[in-house]
Tab-separated table of C-alpha atoms and ligand atoms in Angstrom:
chain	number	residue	atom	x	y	z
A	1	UNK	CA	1.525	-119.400	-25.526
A	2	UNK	CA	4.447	-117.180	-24.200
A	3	UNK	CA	3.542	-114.403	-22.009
A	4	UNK	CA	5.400	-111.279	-21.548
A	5	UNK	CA	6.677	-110.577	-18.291
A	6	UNK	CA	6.028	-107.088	-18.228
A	7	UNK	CA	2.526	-105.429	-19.432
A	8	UNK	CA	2.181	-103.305	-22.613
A	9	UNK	CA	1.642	-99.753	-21.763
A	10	UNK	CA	-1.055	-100.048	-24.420
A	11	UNK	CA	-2.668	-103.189	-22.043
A	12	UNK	CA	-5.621	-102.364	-19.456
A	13	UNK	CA	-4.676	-103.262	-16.036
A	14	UNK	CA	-8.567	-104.982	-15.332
A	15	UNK	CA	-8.983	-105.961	-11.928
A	16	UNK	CA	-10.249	-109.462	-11.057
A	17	UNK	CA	-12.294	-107.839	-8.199
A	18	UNK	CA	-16.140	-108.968	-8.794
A	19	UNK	CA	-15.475	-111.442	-11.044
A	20	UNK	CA	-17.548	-114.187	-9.883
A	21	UNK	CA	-20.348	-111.757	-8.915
A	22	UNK	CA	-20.047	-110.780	-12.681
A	23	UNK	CA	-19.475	-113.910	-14.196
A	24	UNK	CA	-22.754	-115.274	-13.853
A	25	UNK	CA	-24.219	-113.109	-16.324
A	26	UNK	CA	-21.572	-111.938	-18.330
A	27	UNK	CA	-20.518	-112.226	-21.764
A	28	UNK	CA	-16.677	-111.495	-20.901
A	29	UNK	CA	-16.720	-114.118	-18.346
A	30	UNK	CA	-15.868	-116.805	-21.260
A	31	UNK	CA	-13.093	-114.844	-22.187
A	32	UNK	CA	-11.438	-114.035	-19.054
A	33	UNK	CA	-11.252	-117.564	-18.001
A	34	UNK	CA	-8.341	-118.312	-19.984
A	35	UNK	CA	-6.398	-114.617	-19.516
A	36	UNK	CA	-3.819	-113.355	-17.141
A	37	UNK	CA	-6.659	-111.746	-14.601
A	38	UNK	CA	-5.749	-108.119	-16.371
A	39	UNK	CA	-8.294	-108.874	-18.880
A	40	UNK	CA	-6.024	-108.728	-21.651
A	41	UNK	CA	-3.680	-112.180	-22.200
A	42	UNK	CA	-0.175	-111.549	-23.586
A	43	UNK	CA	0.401	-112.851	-26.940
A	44	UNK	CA	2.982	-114.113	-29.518
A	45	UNK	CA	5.798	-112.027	-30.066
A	46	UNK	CA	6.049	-109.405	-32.854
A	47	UNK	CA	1.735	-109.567	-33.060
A	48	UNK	CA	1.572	-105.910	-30.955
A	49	UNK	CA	1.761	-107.558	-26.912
A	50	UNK	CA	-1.255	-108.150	-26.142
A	51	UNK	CA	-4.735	-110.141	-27.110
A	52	UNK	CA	-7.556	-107.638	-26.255
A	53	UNK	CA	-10.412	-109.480	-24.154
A	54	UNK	CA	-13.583	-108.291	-23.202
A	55	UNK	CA	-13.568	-107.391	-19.587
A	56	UNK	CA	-16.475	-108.178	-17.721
A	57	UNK	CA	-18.900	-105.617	-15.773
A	58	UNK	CA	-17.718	-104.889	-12.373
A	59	UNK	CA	-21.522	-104.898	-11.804
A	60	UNK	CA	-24.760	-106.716	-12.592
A	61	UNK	CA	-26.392	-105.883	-15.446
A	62	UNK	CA	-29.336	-104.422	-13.636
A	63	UNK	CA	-27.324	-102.748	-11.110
A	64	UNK	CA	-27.583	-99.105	-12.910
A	65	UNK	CA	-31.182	-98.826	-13.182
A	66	UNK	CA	-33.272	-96.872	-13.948
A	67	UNK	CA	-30.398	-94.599	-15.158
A	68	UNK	CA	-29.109	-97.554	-17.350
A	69	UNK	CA	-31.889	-100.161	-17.973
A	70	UNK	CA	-30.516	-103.700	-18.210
A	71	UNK	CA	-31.242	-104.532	-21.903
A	72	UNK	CA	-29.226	-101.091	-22.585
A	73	UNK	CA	-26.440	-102.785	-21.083
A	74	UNK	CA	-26.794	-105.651	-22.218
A	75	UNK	CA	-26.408	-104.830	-25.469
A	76	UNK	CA	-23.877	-102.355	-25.070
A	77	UNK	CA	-21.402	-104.435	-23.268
A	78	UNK	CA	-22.301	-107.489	-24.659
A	79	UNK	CA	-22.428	-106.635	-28.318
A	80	UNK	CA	-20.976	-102.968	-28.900
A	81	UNK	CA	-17.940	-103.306	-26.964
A	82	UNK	CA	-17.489	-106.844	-27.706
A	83	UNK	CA	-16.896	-105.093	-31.606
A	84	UNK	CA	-14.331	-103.002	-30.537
A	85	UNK	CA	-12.326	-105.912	-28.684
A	86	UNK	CA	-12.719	-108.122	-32.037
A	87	UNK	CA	-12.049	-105.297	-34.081
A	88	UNK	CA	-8.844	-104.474	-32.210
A	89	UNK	CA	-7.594	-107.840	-32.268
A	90	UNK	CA	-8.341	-108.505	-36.158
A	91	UNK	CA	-5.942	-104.586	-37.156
A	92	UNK	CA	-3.688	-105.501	-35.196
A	93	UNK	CA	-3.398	-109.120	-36.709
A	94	UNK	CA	-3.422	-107.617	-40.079
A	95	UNK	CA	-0.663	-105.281	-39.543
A	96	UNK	CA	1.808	-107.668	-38.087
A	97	UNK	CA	0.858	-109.655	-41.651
A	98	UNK	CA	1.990	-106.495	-42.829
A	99	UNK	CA	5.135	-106.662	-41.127
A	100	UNK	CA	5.576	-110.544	-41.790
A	101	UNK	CA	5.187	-110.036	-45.831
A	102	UNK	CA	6.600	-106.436	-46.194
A	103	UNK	CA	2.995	-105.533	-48.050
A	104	UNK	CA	2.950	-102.185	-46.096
A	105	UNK	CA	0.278	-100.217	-48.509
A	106	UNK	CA	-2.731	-100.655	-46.049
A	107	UNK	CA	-0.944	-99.822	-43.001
A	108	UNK	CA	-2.802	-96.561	-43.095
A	109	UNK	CA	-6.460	-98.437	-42.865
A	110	UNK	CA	-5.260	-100.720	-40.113
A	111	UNK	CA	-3.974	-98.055	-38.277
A	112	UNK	CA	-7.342	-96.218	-38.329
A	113	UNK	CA	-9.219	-99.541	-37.140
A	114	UNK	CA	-6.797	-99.619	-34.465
A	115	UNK	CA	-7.548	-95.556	-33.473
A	116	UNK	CA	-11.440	-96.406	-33.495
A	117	UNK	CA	-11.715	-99.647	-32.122
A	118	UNK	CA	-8.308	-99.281	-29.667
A	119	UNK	CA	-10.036	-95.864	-28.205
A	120	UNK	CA	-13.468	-97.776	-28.362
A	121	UNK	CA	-12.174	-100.652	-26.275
A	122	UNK	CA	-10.647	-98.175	-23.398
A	123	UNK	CA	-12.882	-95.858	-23.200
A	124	UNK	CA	-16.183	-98.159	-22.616
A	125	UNK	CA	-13.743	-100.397	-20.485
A	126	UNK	CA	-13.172	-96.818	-18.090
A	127	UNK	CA	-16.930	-96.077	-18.733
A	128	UNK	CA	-18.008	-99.609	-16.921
A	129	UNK	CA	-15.487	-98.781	-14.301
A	130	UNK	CA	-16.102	-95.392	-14.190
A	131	UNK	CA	-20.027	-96.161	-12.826
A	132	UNK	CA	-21.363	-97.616	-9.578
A	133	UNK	CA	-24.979	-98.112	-8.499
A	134	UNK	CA	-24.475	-95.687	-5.502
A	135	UNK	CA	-23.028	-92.573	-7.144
A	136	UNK	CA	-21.378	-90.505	-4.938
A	137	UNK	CA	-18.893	-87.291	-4.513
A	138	UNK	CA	-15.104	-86.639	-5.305
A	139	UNK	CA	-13.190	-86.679	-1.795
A	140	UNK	CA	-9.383	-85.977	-1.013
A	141	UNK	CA	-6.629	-85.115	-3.577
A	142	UNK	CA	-9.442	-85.166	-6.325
A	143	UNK	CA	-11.582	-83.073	-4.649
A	144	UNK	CA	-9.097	-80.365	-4.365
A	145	UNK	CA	-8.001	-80.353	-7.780
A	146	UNK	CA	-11.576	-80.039	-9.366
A	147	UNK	CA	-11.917	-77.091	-6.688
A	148	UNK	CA	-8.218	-75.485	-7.906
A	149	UNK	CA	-8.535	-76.322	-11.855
A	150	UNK	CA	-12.857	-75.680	-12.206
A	151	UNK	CA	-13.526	-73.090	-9.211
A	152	UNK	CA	-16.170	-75.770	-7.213
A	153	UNK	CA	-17.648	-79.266	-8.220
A	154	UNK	CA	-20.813	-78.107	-9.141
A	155	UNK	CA	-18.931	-75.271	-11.835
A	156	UNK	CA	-17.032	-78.625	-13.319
A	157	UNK	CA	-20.357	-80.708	-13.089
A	158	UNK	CA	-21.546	-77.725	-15.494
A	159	UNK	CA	-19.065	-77.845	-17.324
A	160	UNK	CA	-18.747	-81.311	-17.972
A	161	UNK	CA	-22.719	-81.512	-18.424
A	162	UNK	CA	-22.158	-79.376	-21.252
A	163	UNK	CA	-19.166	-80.558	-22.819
A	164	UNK	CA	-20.220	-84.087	-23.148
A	165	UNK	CA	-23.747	-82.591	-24.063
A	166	UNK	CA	-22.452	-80.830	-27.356
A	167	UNK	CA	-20.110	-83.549	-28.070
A	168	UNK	CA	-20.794	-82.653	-32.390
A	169	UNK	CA	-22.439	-86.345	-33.402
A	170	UNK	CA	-21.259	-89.724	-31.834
A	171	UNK	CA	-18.537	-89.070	-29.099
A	172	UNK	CA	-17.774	-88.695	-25.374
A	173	UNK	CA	-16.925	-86.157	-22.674
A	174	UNK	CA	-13.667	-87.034	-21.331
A	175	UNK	CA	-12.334	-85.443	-17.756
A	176	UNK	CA	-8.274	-85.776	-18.009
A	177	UNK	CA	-5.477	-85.544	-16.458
A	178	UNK	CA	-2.601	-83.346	-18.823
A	179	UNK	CA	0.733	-84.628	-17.320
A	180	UNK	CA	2.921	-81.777	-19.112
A	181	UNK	CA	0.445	-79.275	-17.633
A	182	UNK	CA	-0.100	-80.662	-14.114
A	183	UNK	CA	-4.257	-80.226	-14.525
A	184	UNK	CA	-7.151	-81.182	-14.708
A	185	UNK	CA	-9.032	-80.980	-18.296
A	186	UNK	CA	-12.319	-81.636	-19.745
A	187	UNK	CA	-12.603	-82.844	-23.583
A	188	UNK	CA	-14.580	-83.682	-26.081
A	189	UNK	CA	-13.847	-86.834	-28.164
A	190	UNK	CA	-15.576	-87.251	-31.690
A	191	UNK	CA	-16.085	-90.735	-32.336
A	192	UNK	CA	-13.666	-92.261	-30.184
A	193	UNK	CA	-10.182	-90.853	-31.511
A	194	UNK	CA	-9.314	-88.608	-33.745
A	195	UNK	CA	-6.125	-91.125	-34.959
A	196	UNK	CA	-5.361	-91.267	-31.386
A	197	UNK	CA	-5.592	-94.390	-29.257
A	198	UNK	CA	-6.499	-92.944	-25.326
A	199	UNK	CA	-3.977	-93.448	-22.625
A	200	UNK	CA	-1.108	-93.987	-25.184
A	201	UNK	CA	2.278	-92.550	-23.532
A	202	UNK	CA	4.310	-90.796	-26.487
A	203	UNK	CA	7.741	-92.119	-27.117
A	204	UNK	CA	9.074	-90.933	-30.188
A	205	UNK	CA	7.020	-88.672	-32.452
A	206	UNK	CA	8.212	-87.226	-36.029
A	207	UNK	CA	6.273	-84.043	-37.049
A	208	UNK	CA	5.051	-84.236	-40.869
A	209	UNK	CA	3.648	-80.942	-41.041
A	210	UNK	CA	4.530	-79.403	-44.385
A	211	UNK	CA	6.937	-76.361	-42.475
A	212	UNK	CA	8.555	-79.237	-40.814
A	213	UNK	CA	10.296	-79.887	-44.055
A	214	UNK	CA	8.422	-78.485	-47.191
A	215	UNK	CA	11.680	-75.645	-48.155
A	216	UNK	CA	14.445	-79.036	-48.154
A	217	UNK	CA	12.532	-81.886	-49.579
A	218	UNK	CA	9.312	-80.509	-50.932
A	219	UNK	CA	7.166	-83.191	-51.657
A	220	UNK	CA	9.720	-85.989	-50.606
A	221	UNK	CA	7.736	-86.912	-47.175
A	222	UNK	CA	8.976	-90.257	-47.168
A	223	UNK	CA	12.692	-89.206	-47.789
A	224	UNK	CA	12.278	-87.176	-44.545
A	225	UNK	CA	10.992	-89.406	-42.171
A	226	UNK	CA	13.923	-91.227	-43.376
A	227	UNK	CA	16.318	-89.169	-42.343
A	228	UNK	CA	14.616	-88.269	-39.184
A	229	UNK	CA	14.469	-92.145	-38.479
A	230	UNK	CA	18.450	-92.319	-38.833
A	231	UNK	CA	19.101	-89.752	-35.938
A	232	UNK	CA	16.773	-90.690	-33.280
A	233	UNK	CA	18.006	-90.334	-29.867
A	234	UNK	CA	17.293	-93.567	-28.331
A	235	UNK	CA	18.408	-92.996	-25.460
A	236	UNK	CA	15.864	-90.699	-25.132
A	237	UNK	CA	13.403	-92.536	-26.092
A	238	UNK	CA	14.198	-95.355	-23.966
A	239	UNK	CA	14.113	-92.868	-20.840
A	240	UNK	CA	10.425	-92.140	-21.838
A	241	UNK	CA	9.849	-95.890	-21.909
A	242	UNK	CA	10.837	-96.383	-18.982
A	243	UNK	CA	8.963	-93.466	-17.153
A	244	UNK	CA	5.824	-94.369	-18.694
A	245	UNK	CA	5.780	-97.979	-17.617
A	246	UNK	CA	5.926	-96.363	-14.042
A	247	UNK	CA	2.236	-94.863	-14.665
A	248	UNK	CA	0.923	-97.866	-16.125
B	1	LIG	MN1	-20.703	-97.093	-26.447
């Protein structure tokens, strides 16, 4: 199997740390045994960089109680997330078959599967990391931001408690970090995505808003992403590569 020297900015950088401790009871043990110690193992060219692998726990399964009983996560990681890795892997097979044969009339489906189960896939791998059995309290550089962009840590603890509270249906609460705006933020995600896939870096983007180019081509969408497609400043584009494989 060829491996890509450099990561995907779409790839999770997992940490081997705690991997034997994990690996005793762990599902994603079996899978990273055979992976790059990232979690995710490069694959073939042209098939979208990586092959998404369940990462394990960076914990025991029992190590949240009570707040997280040990069937919960069980299932959760074992099964739930486990979807989202497979599904991940199986949309983005099926669009570089799309690719391969030129049959590009589902690439709107695929792309969906890859929103839900892409976003599913980061987000539970963050949640996992995101947890510890001790708990504890921001320090340093975080600390002060909370404090600047929230007021204190226990107004963005009320905040967030709400947020992810009134999340509308299945979702999460989501604190971020908005690079154009230098802050802090605190979302709500529906589902897991919204068409989005979390932690993507834009590179190019093409605005299909009607206003965008309803008065020239009316109803000729496809004649204007055309056009736009045959003037993009790749040089441009190219310097936003680069910058985001910096953050990865
Ligand atoms: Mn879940």
């Amino acid at each position: 199997m060829m491996r890509h020297p450099k990561p995907n900015p779409l790839s999770l950088r997992l940490p081997r740390r705690d991997f034997l401790r994990a690996a005793a009871g762990s599902v994603g043990a079996l899978y990273l045994g055979a992976s790059s110690g990232r979690g995710e193992e490069a694959a073939a060219p042209g098939s979208g960089g990586v092959r998404h692998m369940l990462p394990p726990l960076p914990y025991p399964y029992n190590a949240l109680e009570p707040v997280i009983d040990e069937r919960t996560l069980r299932l959760h990681h074992g099964v739930h997330h486990r979807g989202y890795v497979d599904g991940l892997n199986k949309a983005e097979a099926e669009l570089q078959r799309a690719r391969q044969t030129g049959d590009l009339s589902l690439v709107k489906h695929w792309l969906r599967e890859t929103a839900f189960h892409g976003s599913g896939h980061i987000l539970h791998t963050l949640f996992w990391e995101n947890l510890s059995p001790r708990g504890g309290e921001p320090s340093g550089a975080l600390a002060a931001a909370i404090e600047r962009d929230f007021g204190s840590l226990a107004a963005f603890r009320g905040q967030m408690q709400a947020a992810t509270t009134q999340v509308e249906g299945s979702g999460w609460g989501v604190l971020g970090y908005h690079p154009t705006f230098a802050s802090l933020a605190i979302l709500q995600a529906e589902k897991h995505q919204d068409l989005t896939v979390w932690g993507v870096a834009p590179l190019l983007v093409i605005d299909v808003w009607e206003h965008a180019y309803y008065l020239q081509y009316q109803n000729r969408r496809a004649d204007f992403v055309r056009g736009v497609l045959d003037r993009v400043n790749w040089n441009e584009v190219a310097a936003r590569y680069e910058r985001a494989r910096g953050q990865a």
